[in-house]
Amino acid sequence: MSEEPPQSSFLEKIKNIFLVTDKKNNNIQAGDEKIEEIIQNVIDIKDSVVSEIMIPRISISFISESDDIKKIMLVLNDTKHSRYPVFSADKKNVLGVLHVKDLLNVLGLKEEKFNLKKILRDVKFVPETKKVTSLLEEFKKDKAHLAIVLDEYGSVEGLITIEDILEEIVGEIEDEFYEESESKIITINENEYIVSSTIEKEKFEDFFQTNLDCPEVETLGGYILKEVGHLPKVGESLRHDNLELIITSADQRKIKKITVRKID
């Protein structure tokens, strides 16, 4: 197994991008406060591993090796990604990555001549314990954008992209607009709350005095995905006991924030 690149090399490159030199005083100073915050966020994630920020397997938008061109186009139109992992028919293994632009040369083919495997690109696999900064360094070196995350037994645990890592850096700044940014639950009023999708199921149940009755998931986001059976869009909602759960923030890959309202 090859050694991971030094963490300092990544941090130094980020600093070189965002810092400017004060030639008069021969000092390095931040261009503005936001840049300082970004640099600090980079430093904060230097010990993070990919399992902490990956997209869990249940949330992955994927294509199956058995899908025909019509089914693939439906997935593309619904999720609108540029790259998709292609799973084996039993959904246990990832065979490669489908890049949307590689479909352009085969769209005119008759269905019987379409061969998905012939246009797949190699997929990058990484262990769930890999350092985030090391993976970002590898993404740049390999000119890759996506990697499949494996557990210690070689099973697919999730997916991570270069965009996920960069969003993790910038997203922490966005969360600072909330007065209670350290909390997974932000109180709007006595009947309305904004809750992070990553809150542990047990903490959510304790706070709202409810029982989600879903032992196979660990987070509120996982519970919602299990209940609705798909990756919901902003505005979609569901009810549980006296609670209404409304998707407030989400992208094409994961749920981020949920508004929770107490109802009579």
PDB file of C-alpha atoms in Angstrom:
ATOM      1  CA  MET A   1       0.000   0.000   0.000  1.00  0.00           C
ATOM      2  CA  SER A   2       1.398   3.388  -0.985  1.00  0.00           C
ATOM      3  CA  GLU A   3       2.005   6.035   1.634  1.00  0.00           C
ATOM      4  CA  GLU A   4      -0.361   8.965   1.840  1.00  0.00           C
ATOM      5  CA  PRO A   5       1.096  12.320   0.762  1.00  0.00           C
ATOM      6  CA  PRO A   6       2.162  14.657   3.576  1.00  0.00           C
ATOM      7  CA  GLN A   7      -0.737  16.641   4.994  1.00  0.00           C
ATOM      8  CA  SER A   8       1.391  19.803   5.111  1.00  0.00           C
ATOM      9  CA  SER A   9       1.745  19.914   1.315  1.00  0.00           C
ATOM     10  CA  PHE A  10      -1.991  20.376   0.856  1.00  0.00           C
ATOM     11  CA  LEU A  11      -2.264  22.999   3.591  1.00  0.00           C
ATOM     12  CA  GLU A  12       0.659  24.975   2.208  1.00  0.00           C
ATOM     13  CA  LYS A  13      -0.899  25.028  -1.263  1.00  0.00           C
ATOM     14  CA  ILE A  14      -4.169  26.344   0.129  1.00  0.00           C
ATOM     15  CA  LYS A  15      -2.350  29.035   2.074  1.00  0.00           C
ATOM     16  CA  ASN A  16      -0.346  30.034  -0.982  1.00  0.00           C
ATOM     17  CA  ILE A  17      -3.575  30.488  -2.925  1.00  0.00           C
ATOM     18  CA  PHE A  18      -5.390  32.590  -0.345  1.00  0.00           C
ATOM     19  CA  LEU A  19      -2.647  34.523   1.383  1.00  0.00           C
ATOM     20  CA  VAL A  20      -0.983  37.676   0.077  1.00  0.00           C
ATOM     21  CA  THR A  21       2.429  39.016   0.976  1.00  0.00           C
ATOM     22  CA  ASP A  22       2.878  42.400   2.584  1.00  0.00           C
ATOM     23  CA  LYS A  23       6.197  43.244   0.934  1.00  0.00           C
ATOM     24  CA  LYS A  24       6.764  46.322   3.072  1.00  0.00           C
ATOM     25  CA  ASN A  25       6.707  44.420   6.340  1.00  0.00           C
ATOM     26  CA  ASN A  26       7.759  41.110   4.789  1.00  0.00           C
ATOM     27  CA  ASN A  27       4.793  39.467   6.498  1.00  0.00           C
ATOM     28  CA  ILE A  28       2.114  37.142   5.199  1.00  0.00           C
ATOM     29  CA  GLN A  29      -1.357  38.411   5.948  1.00  0.00           C
ATOM     30  CA  ALA A  30      -4.818  37.242   5.066  1.00  0.00           C
ATOM     31  CA  GLY A  31      -6.553  39.139   2.298  1.00  0.00           C
ATOM     32  CA  ASP A  32      -9.748  39.443   4.364  1.00  0.00           C
ATOM     33  CA  GLU A  33     -11.561  37.837   7.285  1.00  0.00           C
ATOM     34  CA  LYS A  34     -13.427  35.331   5.114  1.00  0.00           C
ATOM     35  CA  ILE A  35     -10.169  34.008   3.729  1.00  0.00           C
ATOM     36  CA  GLU A  36      -8.846  33.579   7.251  1.00  0.00           C
ATOM     37  CA  GLU A  37     -11.958  31.579   8.101  1.00  0.00           C
ATOM     38  CA  ILE A  38     -11.510  29.358   5.042  1.00  0.00           C
ATOM     39  CA  ILE A  39      -7.891  28.682   5.946  1.00  0.00           C
ATOM     40  CA  GLN A  40      -8.916  27.813   9.489  1.00  0.00           C
ATOM     41  CA  ASN A  41     -11.565  25.436   8.182  1.00  0.00           C
ATOM     42  CA  VAL A  42      -8.946  23.704   6.049  1.00  0.00           C
ATOM     43  CA  ILE A  43      -6.754  23.294   9.108  1.00  0.00           C
ATOM     44  CA  ASP A  44      -9.726  21.981  11.085  1.00  0.00           C
ATOM     45  CA  ILE A  45     -10.359  19.147   8.609  1.00  0.00           C
ATOM     46  CA  LYS A  46      -6.741  17.991   8.378  1.00  0.00           C
ATOM     47  CA  ASP A  47      -7.484  15.126  10.776  1.00  0.00           C
ATOM     48  CA  SER A  48     -10.894  14.248   9.302  1.00  0.00           C
ATOM     49  CA  VAL A  49     -11.377  10.939   7.491  1.00  0.00           C
ATOM     50  CA  VAL A  50     -13.582  10.319   4.464  1.00  0.00           C
ATOM     51  CA  SER A  51     -16.199   8.325   6.402  1.00  0.00           C
ATOM     52  CA  GLU A  52     -17.104  11.531   8.269  1.00  0.00           C
ATOM     53  CA  ILE A  53     -18.160  13.476   5.165  1.00  0.00           C
ATOM     54  CA  MET A  54     -18.937  10.841   2.542  1.00  0.00           C
ATOM     55  CA  ILE A  55     -22.352  10.341   0.976  1.00  0.00           C
ATOM     56  CA  PRO A  56     -23.694   7.144   2.593  1.00  0.00           C
ATOM     57  CA  ARG A  57     -24.516   4.225   0.333  1.00  0.00           C
ATOM     58  CA  ILE A  58     -28.273   4.633   0.776  1.00  0.00           C
ATOM     59  CA  SER A  59     -28.049   8.182  -0.677  1.00  0.00           C
ATOM     60  CA  ILE A  60     -25.941   7.364  -3.754  1.00  0.00           C
ATOM     61  CA  SER A  61     -27.427   8.052  -7.187  1.00  0.00           C
ATOM     62  CA  PHE A  62     -26.247   5.119  -9.288  1.00  0.00           C
ATOM     63  CA  ILE A  63     -26.779   3.128 -12.461  1.00  0.00           C
ATOM     64  CA  SER A  64     -27.031  -0.653 -12.647  1.00  0.00           C
ATOM     65  CA  GLU A  65     -25.129  -2.687 -15.225  1.00  0.00           C
ATOM     66  CA  SER A  66     -28.478  -4.119 -16.345  1.00  0.00           C
ATOM     67  CA  ASP A  67     -30.058  -0.714 -17.081  1.00  0.00           C
ATOM     68  CA  ASP A  68     -30.904   0.000 -20.694  1.00  0.00           C
ATOM     69  CA  ILE A  69     -30.412   3.405 -22.299  1.00  0.00           C
ATOM     70  CA  LYS A  70     -33.968   4.522 -21.489  1.00  0.00           C
ATOM     71  CA  LYS A  71     -33.567   3.726 -17.794  1.00  0.00           C
ATOM     72  CA  ILE A  72     -30.182   5.481 -17.727  1.00  0.00           C
ATOM     73  CA  MET A  73     -31.664   8.615 -19.285  1.00  0.00           C
ATOM     74  CA  LEU A  74     -34.430   8.643 -16.665  1.00  0.00           C
ATOM     75  CA  VAL A  75     -31.820   8.532 -13.892  1.00  0.00           C
ATOM     76  CA  LEU A  76     -29.820  11.321 -15.546  1.00  0.00           C
ATOM     77  CA  ASN A  77     -32.863  13.555 -15.984  1.00  0.00           C
ATOM     78  CA  ASP A  78     -33.980  13.016 -12.413  1.00  0.00           C
ATOM     79  CA  THR A  79     -30.652  13.515 -10.625  1.00  0.00           C
ATOM     80  CA  LYS A  80     -28.577  15.607 -13.070  1.00  0.00           C
ATOM     81  CA  HIS A  81     -25.044  14.568 -12.121  1.00  0.00           C
ATOM     82  CA  SER A  82     -22.080  14.455 -14.507  1.00  0.00           C
ATOM     83  CA  ARG A  83     -20.736  11.117 -13.208  1.00  0.00           C
ATOM     84  CA  TYR A  84     -22.417   7.985 -11.870  1.00  0.00           C
ATOM     85  CA  PRO A  85     -21.054   4.842 -10.253  1.00  0.00           C
ATOM     86  CA  VAL A  86     -22.255   1.733 -12.069  1.00  0.00           C
ATOM     87  CA  PHE A  87     -23.131  -1.162  -9.770  1.00  0.00           C
ATOM     88  CA  SER A  88     -23.248  -4.852 -10.561  1.00  0.00           C
ATOM     89  CA  ALA A  89     -26.701  -6.391 -10.877  1.00  0.00           C
ATOM     90  CA  ASP A  90     -26.543  -7.644  -7.261  1.00  0.00           C
ATOM     91  CA  LYS A  91     -25.545  -4.119  -6.138  1.00  0.00           C
ATOM     92  CA  LYS A  92     -22.531  -5.433  -4.228  1.00  0.00           C
ATOM     93  CA  ASN A  93     -19.735  -4.153  -6.465  1.00  0.00           C
ATOM     94  CA  VAL A  94     -18.957  -0.985  -8.413  1.00  0.00           C
ATOM     95  CA  LEU A  95     -17.824  -1.816 -11.946  1.00  0.00           C
ATOM     96  CA  GLY A  96     -16.824   1.655 -13.062  1.00  0.00           C
ATOM     97  CA  VAL A  97     -17.941   5.241 -13.535  1.00  0.00           C
ATOM     98  CA  LEU A  98     -20.229   6.494 -16.269  1.00  0.00           C
ATOM     99  CA  HIS A  99     -19.423  10.002 -17.458  1.00  0.00           C
ATOM    100  CA  VAL A 100     -22.465  11.615 -19.034  1.00  0.00           C
ATOM    101  CA  LYS A 101     -20.529  12.991 -21.994  1.00  0.00           C
ATOM    102  CA  ASP A 102     -19.479   9.440 -22.923  1.00  0.00           C
ATOM    103  CA  LEU A 103     -23.126   8.726 -23.708  1.00  0.00           C
ATOM    104  CA  LEU A 104     -23.154  11.228 -26.564  1.00  0.00           C
ATOM    105  CA  ASN A 105     -21.510   8.824 -29.014  1.00  0.00           C
ATOM    106  CA  VAL A 106     -23.945   5.989 -28.274  1.00  0.00           C
ATOM    107  CA  LEU A 107     -27.312   7.733 -27.987  1.00  0.00           C
ATOM    108  CA  GLY A 108     -28.146   7.000 -31.618  1.00  0.00           C
ATOM    109  CA  LEU A 109     -27.416   3.294 -31.358  1.00  0.00           C
ATOM    110  CA  LYS A 110     -30.149   0.710 -31.389  1.00  0.00           C
ATOM    111  CA  GLU A 111     -30.859  -0.740 -27.976  1.00  0.00           C
ATOM    112  CA  GLU A 112     -29.455  -4.155 -28.856  1.00  0.00           C
ATOM    113  CA  LYS A 113     -26.101  -2.582 -29.795  1.00  0.00           C
ATOM    114  CA  PHE A 114     -25.770  -0.515 -26.625  1.00  0.00           C
ATOM    115  CA  ASN A 115     -23.043  -1.848 -24.314  1.00  0.00           C
ATOM    116  CA  LEU A 116     -22.721   0.090 -21.070  1.00  0.00           C
ATOM    117  CA  LYS A 117     -19.541  -1.660 -19.930  1.00  0.00           C
ATOM    118  CA  LYS A 118     -17.635  -0.478 -23.021  1.00  0.00           C
ATOM    119  CA  ILE A 119     -17.959   3.184 -22.073  1.00  0.00           C
ATOM    120  CA  LEU A 120     -17.247   2.914 -18.355  1.00  0.00           C
ATOM    121  CA  ARG A 121     -14.244   4.662 -16.875  1.00  0.00           C
ATOM    122  CA  ASP A 122     -12.054   3.286 -14.115  1.00  0.00           C
ATOM    123  CA  VAL A 123     -13.298   3.925 -10.601  1.00  0.00           C
ATOM    124  CA  LYS A 124     -11.176   5.048  -7.675  1.00  0.00           C
ATOM    125  CA  PHE A 125     -11.570   3.137  -4.409  1.00  0.00           C
ATOM    126  CA  VAL A 126     -10.501   4.515  -1.035  1.00  0.00           C
ATOM    127  CA  PRO A 127     -10.728   3.167   2.530  1.00  0.00           C
ATOM    128  CA  GLU A 128     -13.160   4.856   4.890  1.00  0.00           C
ATOM    129  CA  THR A 129     -10.238   5.713   7.195  1.00  0.00           C
ATOM    130  CA  LYS A 130      -8.364   7.773   4.587  1.00  0.00           C
ATOM    131  CA  LYS A 131      -7.589  11.367   5.525  1.00  0.00           C
ATOM    132  CA  VAL A 132      -9.739  13.927   3.686  1.00  0.00           C
ATOM    133  CA  THR A 133      -6.797  16.185   2.840  1.00  0.00           C
ATOM    134  CA  SER A 134      -4.825  13.241   1.483  1.00  0.00           C
ATOM    135  CA  LEU A 135      -7.724  12.284  -0.787  1.00  0.00           C
ATOM    136  CA  LEU A 136      -8.048  15.842  -2.068  1.00  0.00           C
ATOM    137  CA  GLU A 137      -4.347  15.737  -2.927  1.00  0.00           C
ATOM    138  CA  GLU A 138      -4.917  12.466  -4.822  1.00  0.00           C
ATOM    139  CA  PHE A 139      -7.955  13.853  -6.641  1.00  0.00           C
ATOM    140  CA  LYS A 140      -5.769  16.630  -7.995  1.00  0.00           C
ATOM    141  CA  LYS A 141      -2.883  14.300  -8.894  1.00  0.00           C
ATOM    142  CA  ASP A 142      -5.107  11.723 -10.613  1.00  0.00           C
ATOM    143  CA  LYS A 143      -7.443  14.332 -12.140  1.00  0.00           C
ATOM    144  CA  ALA A 144     -10.298  12.419 -10.535  1.00  0.00           C
ATOM    145  CA  HIS A 145     -13.551  13.794  -9.174  1.00  0.00           C
ATOM    146  CA  LEU A 146     -15.179  10.814  -7.498  1.00  0.00           C
ATOM    147  CA  ALA A 147     -14.187   7.870  -5.312  1.00  0.00           C
ATOM    148  CA  ILE A 148     -16.019   4.896  -3.842  1.00  0.00           C
ATOM    149  CA  VAL A 149     -15.507   4.446  -0.097  1.00  0.00           C
ATOM    150  CA  LEU A 150     -14.929   0.898   1.187  1.00  0.00           C
ATOM    151  CA  ASP A 151     -15.086  -0.503   4.700  1.00  0.00           C
ATOM    152  CA  GLU A 152     -12.468  -2.824   6.180  1.00  0.00           C
ATOM    153  CA  TYR A 153     -14.117  -5.821   4.499  1.00  0.00           C
ATOM    154  CA  GLY A 154     -14.132  -4.250   1.037  1.00  0.00           C
ATOM    155  CA  SER A 155     -17.853  -3.525   0.980  1.00  0.00           C
ATOM    156  CA  VAL A 156     -19.185  -0.257  -0.442  1.00  0.00           C
ATOM    157  CA  GLU A 157     -19.865   2.212   2.372  1.00  0.00           C
ATOM    158  CA  GLY A 158     -20.407   5.388   0.407  1.00  0.00           C
ATOM    159  CA  LEU A 159     -19.186   7.848  -2.189  1.00  0.00           C
ATOM    160  CA  ILE A 160     -17.137  11.018  -1.953  1.00  0.00           C
ATOM    161  CA  THR A 161     -16.428  13.734  -4.518  1.00  0.00           C
ATOM    162  CA  ILE A 162     -14.041  16.632  -4.669  1.00  0.00           C
ATOM    163  CA  GLU A 163     -17.078  18.913  -4.403  1.00  0.00           C
ATOM    164  CA  ASP A 164     -18.057  17.277  -1.101  1.00  0.00           C
ATOM    165  CA  ILE A 165     -14.656  18.079   0.382  1.00  0.00           C
ATOM    166  CA  LEU A 166     -14.678  21.701  -0.789  1.00  0.00           C
ATOM    167  CA  GLU A 167     -18.266  22.102   0.437  1.00  0.00           C
ATOM    168  CA  GLU A 168     -17.186  20.842   3.841  1.00  0.00           C
ATOM    169  CA  ILE A 169     -14.647  23.658   4.032  1.00  0.00           C
ATOM    170  CA  VAL A 170     -17.011  26.420   2.903  1.00  0.00           C
ATOM    171  CA  GLY A 171     -20.135  24.987   4.520  1.00  0.00           C
ATOM    172  CA  GLU A 172     -18.797  25.524   8.015  1.00  0.00           C
ATOM    173  CA  ILE A 173     -18.635  29.253   7.292  1.00  0.00           C
ATOM    174  CA  GLU A 174     -22.221  29.285   6.040  1.00  0.00           C
ATOM    175  CA  ASP A 175     -23.393  27.638   9.233  1.00  0.00           C
ATOM    176  CA  GLU A 176     -21.982  30.532  11.254  1.00  0.00           C
ATOM    177  CA  PHE A 177     -24.952  32.694  10.239  1.00  0.00           C
ATOM    178  CA  TYR A 178     -26.937  30.717  12.785  1.00  0.00           C
ATOM    179  CA  GLU A 179     -26.532  31.866  16.366  1.00  0.00           C
ATOM    180  CA  GLU A 180     -26.459  28.284  17.552  1.00  0.00           C
ATOM    181  CA  SER A 181     -24.159  26.916  14.872  1.00  0.00           C
ATOM    182  CA  GLU A 182     -22.562  24.466  17.301  1.00  0.00           C
ATOM    183  CA  SER A 183     -25.910  22.752  17.802  1.00  0.00           C
ATOM    184  CA  LYS A 184     -27.544  20.201  15.551  1.00  0.00           C
ATOM    185  CA  ILE A 185     -30.909  21.711  16.552  1.00  0.00           C
ATOM    186  CA  ILE A 186     -31.632  25.411  16.086  1.00  0.00           C
ATOM    187  CA  THR A 187     -34.721  26.789  17.804  1.00  0.00           C
ATOM    188  CA  ILE A 188     -36.803  29.173  15.698  1.00  0.00           C
ATOM    189  CA  ASN A 189     -39.714  29.310  18.140  1.00  0.00           C
ATOM    190  CA  GLU A 190     -41.453  26.934  20.544  1.00  0.00           C
ATOM    191  CA  ASN A 191     -43.027  25.004  17.668  1.00  0.00           C
ATOM    192  CA  GLU A 192     -40.421  25.199  14.916  1.00  0.00           C
ATOM    193  CA  TYR A 193     -36.813  24.054  14.651  1.00  0.00           C
ATOM    194  CA  ILE A 194     -34.080  23.639  12.050  1.00  0.00           C
ATOM    195  CA  VAL A 195     -32.337  20.307  12.445  1.00  0.00           C
ATOM    196  CA  SER A 196     -29.196  18.947  10.799  1.00  0.00           C
ATOM    197  CA  SER A 197     -29.718  15.746   8.825  1.00  0.00           C
ATOM    198  CA  THR A 198     -26.637  14.295  10.527  1.00  0.00           C
ATOM    199  CA  ILE A 199     -28.078  14.464  14.048  1.00  0.00           C
ATOM    200  CA  GLU A 200     -27.984  11.094  15.748  1.00  0.00           C
ATOM    201  CA  LYS A 201     -31.360   9.384  15.775  1.00  0.00           C
ATOM    202  CA  GLU A 202     -31.291   8.940  19.565  1.00  0.00           C
ATOM    203  CA  LYS A 203     -30.591  12.644  20.179  1.00  0.00           C
ATOM    204  CA  PHE A 204     -33.466  13.615  17.898  1.00  0.00           C
ATOM    205  CA  GLU A 205     -35.800  11.216  19.691  1.00  0.00           C
ATOM    206  CA  ASP A 206     -34.767  12.516  23.116  1.00  0.00           C
ATOM    207  CA  PHE A 207     -35.207  16.172  22.162  1.00  0.00           C
ATOM    208  CA  PHE A 208     -38.620  15.749  20.514  1.00  0.00           C
ATOM    209  CA  GLN A 209     -39.847  13.013  22.852  1.00  0.00           C
ATOM    210  CA  THR A 210     -40.638  10.596  20.051  1.00  0.00           C
ATOM    211  CA  ASN A 211     -39.626   7.180  18.753  1.00  0.00           C
ATOM    212  CA  LEU A 212     -38.681   6.841  15.094  1.00  0.00           C
ATOM    213  CA  ASP A 213     -38.807   3.053  15.375  1.00  0.00           C
ATOM    214  CA  CYS A 214     -36.136   2.521  12.717  1.00  0.00           C
ATOM    215  CA  PRO A 215     -33.205   0.603  14.279  1.00  0.00           C
ATOM    216  CA  GLU A 216     -31.351   0.139  10.992  1.00  0.00           C
ATOM    217  CA  VAL A 217     -30.474   3.853  10.619  1.00  0.00           C
ATOM    218  CA  GLU A 218     -28.231   6.092  12.700  1.00  0.00           C
ATOM    219  CA  THR A 219     -29.263   9.632  11.728  1.00  0.00           C
ATOM    220  CA  LEU A 220     -32.368  11.696  11.018  1.00  0.00           C
ATOM    221  CA  GLY A 221     -31.323  11.933   7.375  1.00  0.00           C
ATOM    222  CA  GLY A 222     -31.088   8.159   7.189  1.00  0.00           C
ATOM    223  CA  TYR A 223     -34.569   7.827   8.686  1.00  0.00           C
ATOM    224  CA  ILE A 224     -36.078  10.196   6.103  1.00  0.00           C
ATOM    225  CA  LEU A 225     -34.401   8.360   3.232  1.00  0.00           C
ATOM    226  CA  LYS A 226     -35.715   5.067   4.562  1.00  0.00           C
ATOM    227  CA  GLU A 227     -39.247   6.417   4.885  1.00  0.00           C
ATOM    228  CA  VAL A 228     -39.610   8.172   1.528  1.00  0.00           C
ATOM    229  CA  GLY A 229     -37.568   5.647  -0.464  1.00  0.00           C
ATOM    230  CA  HIS A 230     -35.710   8.245  -2.541  1.00  0.00           C
ATOM    231  CA  LEU A 231     -33.529  11.325  -2.182  1.00  0.00           C
ATOM    232  CA  PRO A 232     -36.113  14.043  -1.441  1.00  0.00           C
ATOM    233  CA  LYS A 233     -36.058  17.535  -2.880  1.00  0.00           C
ATOM    234  CA  VAL A 234     -36.402  20.809  -0.991  1.00  0.00           C
ATOM    235  CA  GLY A 235     -40.026  21.266   0.062  1.00  0.00           C
ATOM    236  CA  GLU A 236     -40.907  17.588   0.351  1.00  0.00           C
ATOM    237  CA  SER A 237     -42.255  16.583   3.755  1.00  0.00           C
ATOM    238  CA  LEU A 238     -43.488  13.712   5.869  1.00  0.00           C
ATOM    239  CA  ARG A 239     -45.258  13.369   9.221  1.00  0.00           C
ATOM    240  CA  HIS A 240     -44.289  11.369  12.264  1.00  0.00           C
ATOM    241  CA  ASP A 241     -46.491  11.476  15.355  1.00  0.00           C
ATOM    242  CA  ASN A 242     -47.075  15.181  16.051  1.00  0.00           C
ATOM    243  CA  LEU A 243     -44.104  16.310  13.952  1.00  0.00           C
ATOM    244  CA  GLU A 244     -43.933  17.543  10.377  1.00  0.00           C
ATOM    245  CA  LEU A 245     -40.488  17.108   8.789  1.00  0.00           C
ATOM    246  CA  ILE A 246     -39.827  19.418   5.835  1.00  0.00           C
ATOM    247  CA  ILE A 247     -36.696  19.262   3.686  1.00  0.00           C
ATOM    248  CA  THR A 248     -35.260  22.770   3.940  1.00  0.00           C
ATOM    249  CA  SER A 249     -31.817  22.334   2.404  1.00  0.00           C
ATOM    250  CA  ALA A 250     -30.557  19.597   0.085  1.00  0.00           C
ATOM    251  CA  ASP A 251     -28.476  19.162  -2.999  1.00  0.00           C
ATOM    252  CA  GLN A 252     -28.464  16.496  -5.683  1.00  0.00           C
ATOM    253  CA  ARG A 253     -26.635  14.061  -3.435  1.00  0.00           C
ATOM    254  CA  LYS A 254     -27.771  14.490   0.165  1.00  0.00           C
ATOM    255  CA  ILE A 255     -30.178  16.054   2.652  1.00  0.00           C
ATOM    256  CA  LYS A 256     -28.660  18.874   4.700  1.00  0.00           C
ATOM    257  CA  LYS A 257     -31.288  20.618   6.845  1.00  0.00           C
ATOM    258  CA  ILE A 258     -34.797  19.695   7.961  1.00  0.00           C
ATOM    259  CA  THR A 259     -37.406  22.037   9.405  1.00  0.00           C
ATOM    260  CA  VAL A 260     -39.290  20.287  12.186  1.00  0.00           C
ATOM    261  CA  ARG A 261     -42.715  21.676  13.159  1.00  0.00           C
ATOM    262  CA  LYS A 262     -44.867  20.567  16.040  1.00  0.00           C
ATOM    263  CA  ILE A 263     -48.455  20.152  14.915  1.00  0.00           C
ATOM    264  CA  ASP A 264     -51.679  19.533  16.810  1.00  0.00           C
TER     265      ASP A 264
END
